[in-house]
């Protein structure tokens, strides 16, 4: 599935300073029954966002109009648990293009990169600075620069670099995906398969 | 390479790299691909949109499990969305020539129970599925891990995924396990020590005499939970126990092929002196029957202990308080004696025959507590048949329990098996996340013995007092 190219993203951010946000919270299992990739954003953080009677929970950040933007900032170990790519789809469908945390779970990180969300891992200190900056001014903007591999808090100019492998960076900046790459090397895969004992 | 000591993980990984991408992932070949109804439909849709097909349909196996009812499986599935997903799996499998063990098939069951019990899972293989508990198959000395739907599409269309090689960790547990201490307690203990993110970025090898002396069912329970400490997967070197389990299973190699396979499998172990990026050592004697008190699987401890104070746990106080608040628990409270509303035994973690034998060993001659609703869900039809053949069903019935039909059930509560809001469930499954077993449900993860002790007493009870 094609996704938007990612180069430089300048946006305000939504803070979620909770640790170990698992993918069951990002999208509960009962909302995984679709056979198409549509509408998952409506159920993003469903049980933190809505009461049992579907009324919004006023104290949850997505229901607070002062916070908005294309960047979600989460606590340590974001995206743990289930491999459901629906979690990344829900984040993308809601409108986020980047998730910032001090630590990501492996499968979530891979799923995000595969659908065009950039996971940006920063130091715990820098994460705190971001949370503090948003607390001081909810409209504060972050600049995520993929070509340069840096993230900047624009109000203060504080900046940190982040890691991403060259292959994935190339894919994201051009909107390419792995399937295109794999389709182009099927001959090599065929030769490899012929040698397998199982 | 040949004169350098290498690990079991290296041996299997390196044998599956089709191409190394500079400053990028490996193009990694997949021997076996399991699919189920929830994480595959969008992948098939992707193939259609691109106009590409399935490269090796004989390497993919489909079973329906996440969304299936555990009663009245002979009737049409009532929920139209679930029915639609099951139908999509069936028609996608038929269209591309993939073998499909759907609802009602004699070999249907939870994908991670079905693979091993039919000899589809073998040592030295690479195995993936759009399900994080694919790590289960590592019990056979396979590299097995969960993937997302984009990767399901990659495997279908090219039999490969793009995967950076994880770092290596070894967890050694040596010594003698005490009475009432099961493989589930071993894994909950390890996770409690490493925390829920302690193995993120690593692939784990479990070693030491505790695992060497463990049955295949027990090894599967341990490897299954590897993801709960963040590891992509966990594996155990194959040995005589492994070979004896596989020999004669439906799809296992036979005759000359078996001999050839066996010779290869015997080479699958970590060489003396091979290096790991991280290593942990634990003493079996330190492990008690375990139970969790919080909202991630790392928040567990010996059943006789009191809930720790926030200064004794890793992470921030706000997150810890949120977790205890959700559970309705307080610091310093004892877990023993806490009232239980539901008991769930089943799932890819503890839904195999040995788990039901353990459950029955405590239930035998006792009665289900009146305040407890118990859901007893075999991992597959084959397990269900064994429960009946071995007389376990008679023990359960005598004690006032009912047996349900196979599926993932209350482990993730996608079907109707949901624990009501605010209720407490002792569950043999793998996750105690908020709402995992139903919105507002409160989960205490434990072994089948602890589940049985709760089921007959109605409260959290040390199973050692009933053995």
XYZ file of N, CA and C in Angstrom, chain B residues 295-440:
438
model
N -0.518 -4.657 35.059
C -1.071 -4.649 33.703
C -0.023 -4.852 32.617
N 1.116 -5.444 32.975
C 1.976 -6.042 31.956
C 2.597 -7.300 32.547
N 3.009 -8.238 31.684
C 3.441 -9.544 32.186
C 4.705 -9.500 33.051
N 5.428 -8.387 33.017
C 6.590 -8.252 33.889
C 6.206 -7.958 35.336
N 4.953 -7.599 35.568
C 4.503 -7.264 36.910
C 3.976 -8.519 37.605
N 4.911 -9.462 37.836
C 4.559 -10.715 38.480
C 5.529 -11.018 39.604
N 5.134 -11.937 40.469
C 6.016 -12.331 41.575
C 5.502 -13.632 42.182
N 6.266 -14.171 43.149
C 5.849 -15.378 43.844
C 4.493 -15.143 44.499
N 3.660 -16.176 44.445
C 2.258 -16.036 44.867
C 2.109 -15.687 46.357
N 3.135 -16.004 47.154
C 3.029 -15.749 48.600
C 3.409 -14.314 48.964
N 3.818 -13.531 47.989
C 4.335 -12.190 48.290
C 3.247 -11.117 48.262
N 3.592 -9.980 48.874
C 2.701 -8.818 48.858
C 3.053 -7.935 47.667
N 2.085 -7.149 47.194
C 2.305 -6.262 46.048
C 3.375 -5.229 46.409
N 4.401 -5.093 45.554
C 5.504 -4.185 45.893
C 5.091 -2.709 45.904
N 5.889 -1.912 46.576
C 5.683 -0.465 46.550
C 6.370 0.093 45.302
N 5.933 1.282 44.875
C 6.389 1.811 43.585
C 7.894 2.024 43.540
N 8.528 2.270 44.680
C 9.977 2.493 44.673
C 10.759 1.207 44.412
N 10.081 0.048 44.499
C 10.754 -1.242 44.284
C 10.634 -1.719 42.835
N 9.917 -0.990 42.009
C 9.730 -1.446 40.626
C 10.347 -0.461 39.647
N 10.632 -0.983 38.444
C 11.227 -0.137 37.415
C 10.153 0.753 36.785
N 10.539 1.911 36.314
C 9.591 2.796 35.635
C 9.029 3.840 36.580
N 8.222 4.711 36.027
C 7.726 5.852 36.789
C 6.563 5.507 37.699
N 6.389 6.318 38.744
C 5.319 6.098 39.725
C 3.936 6.297 39.095
N 3.826 7.260 38.183
C 2.514 7.540 37.581
C 1.991 6.319 36.824
N 2.891 5.682 36.053
C 2.492 4.496 35.298
C 2.141 3.355 36.248
N 2.927 3.203 37.322
C 2.670 2.139 38.293
C 1.326 2.356 39.002
N 1.070 3.584 39.415
C -0.195 3.891 40.092
C -1.390 3.648 39.171
N -1.237 4.020 37.890
C -2.308 3.812 36.911
C -2.637 2.322 36.814
N -1.563 1.525 36.825
C -1.724 0.084 36.695
C -2.458 -0.515 37.909
N -1.994 -0.183 39.125
C -2.647 -0.732 40.330
C -4.076 -0.219 40.446
N -4.292 1.019 40.047
C -5.628 1.594 40.090
C -6.580 0.819 39.165
N -6.067 0.482 37.982
C -6.881 -0.307 37.046
C -7.243 -1.658 37.662
N -6.248 -2.262 38.338
C -6.466 -3.592 38.924
C -7.305 -3.533 40.207
N -7.462 -2.344 40.778
C -8.162 -2.239 42.060
C -7.338 -2.791 43.211
N -6.008 -2.725 43.057
C -5.088 -3.239 44.078
C -4.316 -2.094 44.729
N -3.708 -2.388 45.890
C -2.893 -1.394 46.596
C -1.537 -1.969 46.937
N -0.567 -1.098 47.092
C 0.768 -1.517 47.510
C 0.662 -2.272 48.841
N 1.545 -3.251 49.012
C 1.663 -4.029 50.255
C 0.520 -5.010 50.535
N -0.468 -5.081 49.652
C -1.532 -6.073 49.851
C -1.016 -7.466 49.507
N -1.543 -8.487 50.190
C -1.219 -9.865 49.839
C -2.052 -10.318 48.655
N -1.452 -11.121 47.789
C -2.206 -11.680 46.669
C -3.036 -12.879 47.130
N -2.469 -13.679 48.048
C -3.199 -14.854 48.539
C -4.512 -14.411 49.173
N -5.584 -15.113 48.860
C -6.883 -14.820 49.467
C -7.734 -13.832 48.685
N -7.179 -13.244 47.622
C -7.979 -12.298 46.820
C -9.088 -13.047 46.074
N -10.271 -12.491 46.117
C -11.437 -13.155 45.522
C -11.363 -13.129 43.986
N -11.739 -14.249 43.398
C -11.660 -14.431 41.950
C -13.062 -14.653 41.384
N -13.328 -14.089 40.202
C -14.636 -14.266 39.573
C -14.586 -15.253 38.405
N -13.486 -15.240 37.683
C -13.356 -16.079 36.480
C -12.026 -16.836 36.494
N -12.048 -18.009 35.880
C -10.808 -18.750 35.629
C -10.807 -19.147 34.160
N -9.697 -18.868 33.473
C -9.571 -19.259 32.065
C -8.341 -20.137 31.908
N -8.554 -21.365 31.448
C -7.403 -22.199 31.081
C -7.488 -22.507 29.594
N -6.398 -22.196 28.900
C -6.339 -22.386 27.462
C -5.288 -21.474 26.875
N -5.394 -21.157 25.574
C -4.518 -20.263 24.808
C -3.291 -20.980 24.251
N -2.541 -20.278 23.400
C -1.317 -20.847 22.829
C -0.233 -20.988 23.888
N -0.439 -20.377 25.048
C 0.541 -20.491 26.133
C 0.322 -21.765 26.947
N -0.914 -22.021 27.325
C -1.222 -23.168 28.198
C -2.498 -23.882 27.756
N -2.563 -24.235 26.482
C -3.755 -24.925 25.981
C -3.446 -26.311 25.462
N -2.343 -26.909 25.946
C -1.939 -28.241 25.477
C -2.277 -29.299 26.525
N -2.168 -30.550 26.119
C -2.678 -31.632 26.968
C -2.073 -31.618 28.375
N -0.774 -31.332 28.456
C -0.133 -31.327 29.774
C -0.758 -30.307 30.716
N -1.215 -29.190 30.140
C -1.819 -28.133 30.944
C -3.141 -28.599 31.556
N -3.898 -29.381 30.781
C -5.178 -29.874 31.291
C -4.961 -31.012 32.282
N -3.897 -31.779 32.071
C -3.538 -32.804 33.072
C -3.210 -32.130 34.397
N -2.437 -31.037 34.331
C -2.061 -30.316 35.553
C -3.300 -29.750 36.239
N -4.154 -29.138 35.460
C -5.392 -28.551 35.994
C -6.209 -29.638 36.703
N -6.338 -30.792 36.033
C -7.146 -31.888 36.580
C -6.532 -32.472 37.851
N -5.196 -32.396 37.963
C -4.544 -32.995 39.132
C -4.988 -32.312 40.420
N -5.363 -31.048 40.349
C -5.842 -30.334 41.542
C -7.365 -30.419 41.672
N -8.032 -30.381 40.519
C -9.502 -30.387 40.515
C -10.051 -31.746 40.983
N -9.321 -32.807 40.711
C -9.790 -34.172 40.990
C -10.232 -34.326 42.456
N -11.476 -34.750 42.626
C -11.992 -34.966 43.976
C -12.452 -33.695 44.665
N -12.364 -32.551 43.979
C -12.840 -31.293 44.566
C -13.982 -30.747 43.717
N -14.568 -29.639 44.143
C -15.672 -29.028 43.389
C -15.326 -27.600 43.001
N -15.843 -27.180 41.879
C -15.684 -25.789 41.449
C -16.308 -24.871 42.499
N -15.618 -23.785 42.828
C -16.164 -22.820 43.788
C -17.376 -22.130 43.174
N -18.390 -21.869 43.992
C -19.646 -21.303 43.472
C -19.472 -19.918 42.852
N -18.532 -19.139 43.376
C -18.371 -17.761 42.885
C -17.541 -17.676 41.601
N -17.086 -18.817 41.092
C -16.186 -18.792 39.934
C -16.891 -19.289 38.666
N -16.740 -18.514 37.586
C -17.118 -18.987 36.252
C -15.825 -19.460 35.598
N -15.817 -20.697 35.122
C -14.578 -21.231 34.538
C -14.762 -21.519 33.057
N -13.809 -21.054 32.251
C -13.790 -21.361 30.820
C -12.582 -22.250 30.538
N -12.875 -23.463 30.146
C -11.825 -24.458 29.904
C -11.797 -24.725 28.409
N -10.737 -24.239 27.763
C -10.727 -24.190 26.299
C -9.487 -24.886 25.737
N -9.664 -26.091 25.153
C -8.504 -26.791 24.583
C -7.897 -26.004 23.419
N -6.592 -26.202 23.191
C -5.900 -25.475 22.132
C -6.221 -25.971 20.737
N -6.742 -27.203 20.637
C -7.053 -27.762 19.315
C -8.026 -28.918 19.497
N -8.558 -29.391 18.379
C -9.435 -30.571 18.443
C -8.657 -31.810 18.880
N -7.382 -31.859 18.507
C -6.576 -33.013 18.919
C -6.417 -33.013 20.451
N -6.174 -31.829 21.017
C -6.085 -31.730 22.485
C -7.435 -32.085 23.113
N -8.511 -31.595 22.514
C -9.865 -31.878 23.014
C -10.104 -33.395 23.067
N -9.691 -34.083 21.986
C -9.877 -35.534 21.929
C -9.058 -36.232 23.014
N -7.826 -35.732 23.235
C -6.973 -36.316 24.285
C -7.605 -36.132 25.667
N -8.187 -34.956 25.897
C -8.832 -34.671 27.185
C -9.928 -35.704 27.452
N -10.639 -36.042 26.401
C -11.718 -37.029 26.551
C -11.155 -38.441 26.742
N -10.186 -38.796 25.887
C -9.612 -40.148 25.944
C -8.942 -40.448 27.282
N -8.283 -39.456 27.856
C -7.523 -39.686 29.092
C -8.388 -39.618 30.347
N -9.686 -39.368 30.181
C -10.565 -39.324 31.350
C -10.552 -37.990 32.086
N -9.853 -37.001 31.511
C -9.791 -35.684 32.161
C -11.169 -35.022 32.143
N -11.908 -35.247 31.065
C -13.246 -34.659 30.970
C -14.133 -35.161 32.112
N -14.003 -36.459 32.438
C -14.813 -37.017 33.537
C -14.483 -36.323 34.854
N -13.191 -36.075 35.075
C -12.775 -35.395 36.316
C -13.364 -33.986 36.358
N -13.293 -33.296 35.213
C -13.807 -31.923 35.147
C -15.314 -31.894 35.374
N -16.014 -32.798 34.711
C -17.475 -32.837 34.818
C -17.902 -33.136 36.256
N -17.237 -34.095 36.836
C -17.508 -34.495 38.231
C -17.364 -33.304 39.185
N -16.396 -32.422 38.865
C -16.116 -31.269 39.737
C -16.979 -30.048 39.383
N -17.825 -30.200 38.352
C -18.726 -29.097 38.019
C -18.216 -28.162 36.933
N -17.208 -28.627 36.149
C -16.674 -27.797 35.063
C -17.211 -28.275 33.720
N -17.252 -27.355 32.757
C -17.631 -27.708 31.395
C -16.466 -27.441 30.455
N -16.364 -28.298 29.432
C -15.302 -28.131 28.441
C -15.863 -27.388 27.232
N -15.125 -26.373 26.764
C -15.562 -25.648 25.574
C -14.826 -26.174 24.342
N -15.061 -25.561 23.188
C -14.402 -25.997 21.946
C -13.171 -25.128 21.664
N -12.224 -25.628 20.837
C -10.923 -24.965 20.679
C -10.969 -23.569 20.055
N -10.009 -22.742 20.437
C -9.843 -21.409 19.865
C -9.064 -20.520 20.818
N -8.769 -19.308 20.377
C -8.002 -18.368 21.208
C -8.837 -17.845 22.376
N -10.130 -17.719 22.160
C -11.081 -17.470 23.248
C -10.737 -16.242 24.086
N -10.836 -16.373 25.401
C -10.699 -15.239 26.321
C -9.274 -14.710 26.435
N -8.319 -15.317 25.748
C -6.965 -14.764 25.789
C -6.960 -13.356 25.233
N -7.679 -13.143 24.127
C -7.749 -11.786 23.582
C -9.173 -11.306 23.391
N -10.140 -12.166 23.750
C -11.540 -11.743 23.822
C -12.047 -11.102 22.538
N -11.646 -11.663 21.393
C -12.201 -11.169 20.128
C -13.576 -11.757 19.880
N -13.797 -12.942 20.419
C -15.108 -13.579 20.255
C -15.973 -13.194 21.467
N -16.977 -13.998 21.789
C -17.884 -13.629 22.891
C -17.318 -13.939 24.275
N -16.149 -14.584 24.333
C -15.598 -14.985 25.635
C -14.883 -13.804 26.283
N -15.647 -12.863 26.808
C -15.094 -11.643 27.410
C -15.343 -11.646 28.907
N -14.307 -11.322 29.672
C -14.461 -11.165 31.124
C -15.147 -9.800 31.342
N -16.210 -9.743 32.144
C -16.907 -8.459 32.334
C -16.043 -7.421 33.055
N -16.382 -6.153 32.842
C -15.625 -5.045 33.441
C -15.559 -5.186 34.959
N -14.375 -4.945 35.489
C -14.182 -4.952 36.937
C -13.980 -6.330 37.548
N -14.249 -7.396 36.795
C -14.133 -8.753 37.347
C -12.680 -9.234 37.299
N -12.353 -10.122 38.232
C -11.000 -10.679 38.322
C -10.954 -12.063 37.694
N -9.964 -12.272 36.822
C -9.787 -13.578 36.186
C -8.370 -14.084 36.433
N -8.268 -15.309 36.946
C -6.967 -15.984 36.922
C -6.898 -16.693 35.575
N -5.877 -16.340 34.781
C -5.834 -16.785 33.405
C -4.484 -17.410 33.082
N -4.521 -18.531 32.352
C -3.262 -19.189 31.957
C -2.721 -18.610 30.654
N -3.315 -17.515 30.177
C -2.887 -16.931 28.914
C -1.621 -16.093 29.093
N -1.366 -15.162 28.201
C -0.047 -14.531 28.157
C -0.033 -13.027 28.421
N -1.188 -12.373 28.432
C -1.174 -10.912 28.585
C -2.221 -10.446 29.586
N -1.777 -9.539 30.458
C -2.672 -8.956 31.459
C -2.878 -7.473 31.185
N -2.692 -7.058 29.935
C -2.872 -5.655 29.571
C -4.292 -5.198 29.921
N -4.450 -3.892 30.137
C -5.782 -3.326 30.346
C -6.712 -3.776 29.224
N -7.862 -4.294 29.595
C -8.889 -4.626 28.613
C -8.587 -5.814 27.720
N -7.469 -6.486 27.941
C -7.081 -7.581 27.063
C -8.166 -8.665 27.007
N -8.730 -8.988 28.177
C -9.718 -10.078 28.209
C -11.152 -9.557 28.177
N -11.304 -8.308 27.761
C -12.605 -7.654 27.713
C -12.447 -6.269 28.323
N -13.241 -5.276 27.849
C -13.097 -3.923 28.405
C -13.275 -3.925 29.925
N -12.286 -3.400 30.627
C -12.364 -3.306 32.094
C -12.008 -4.582 32.834
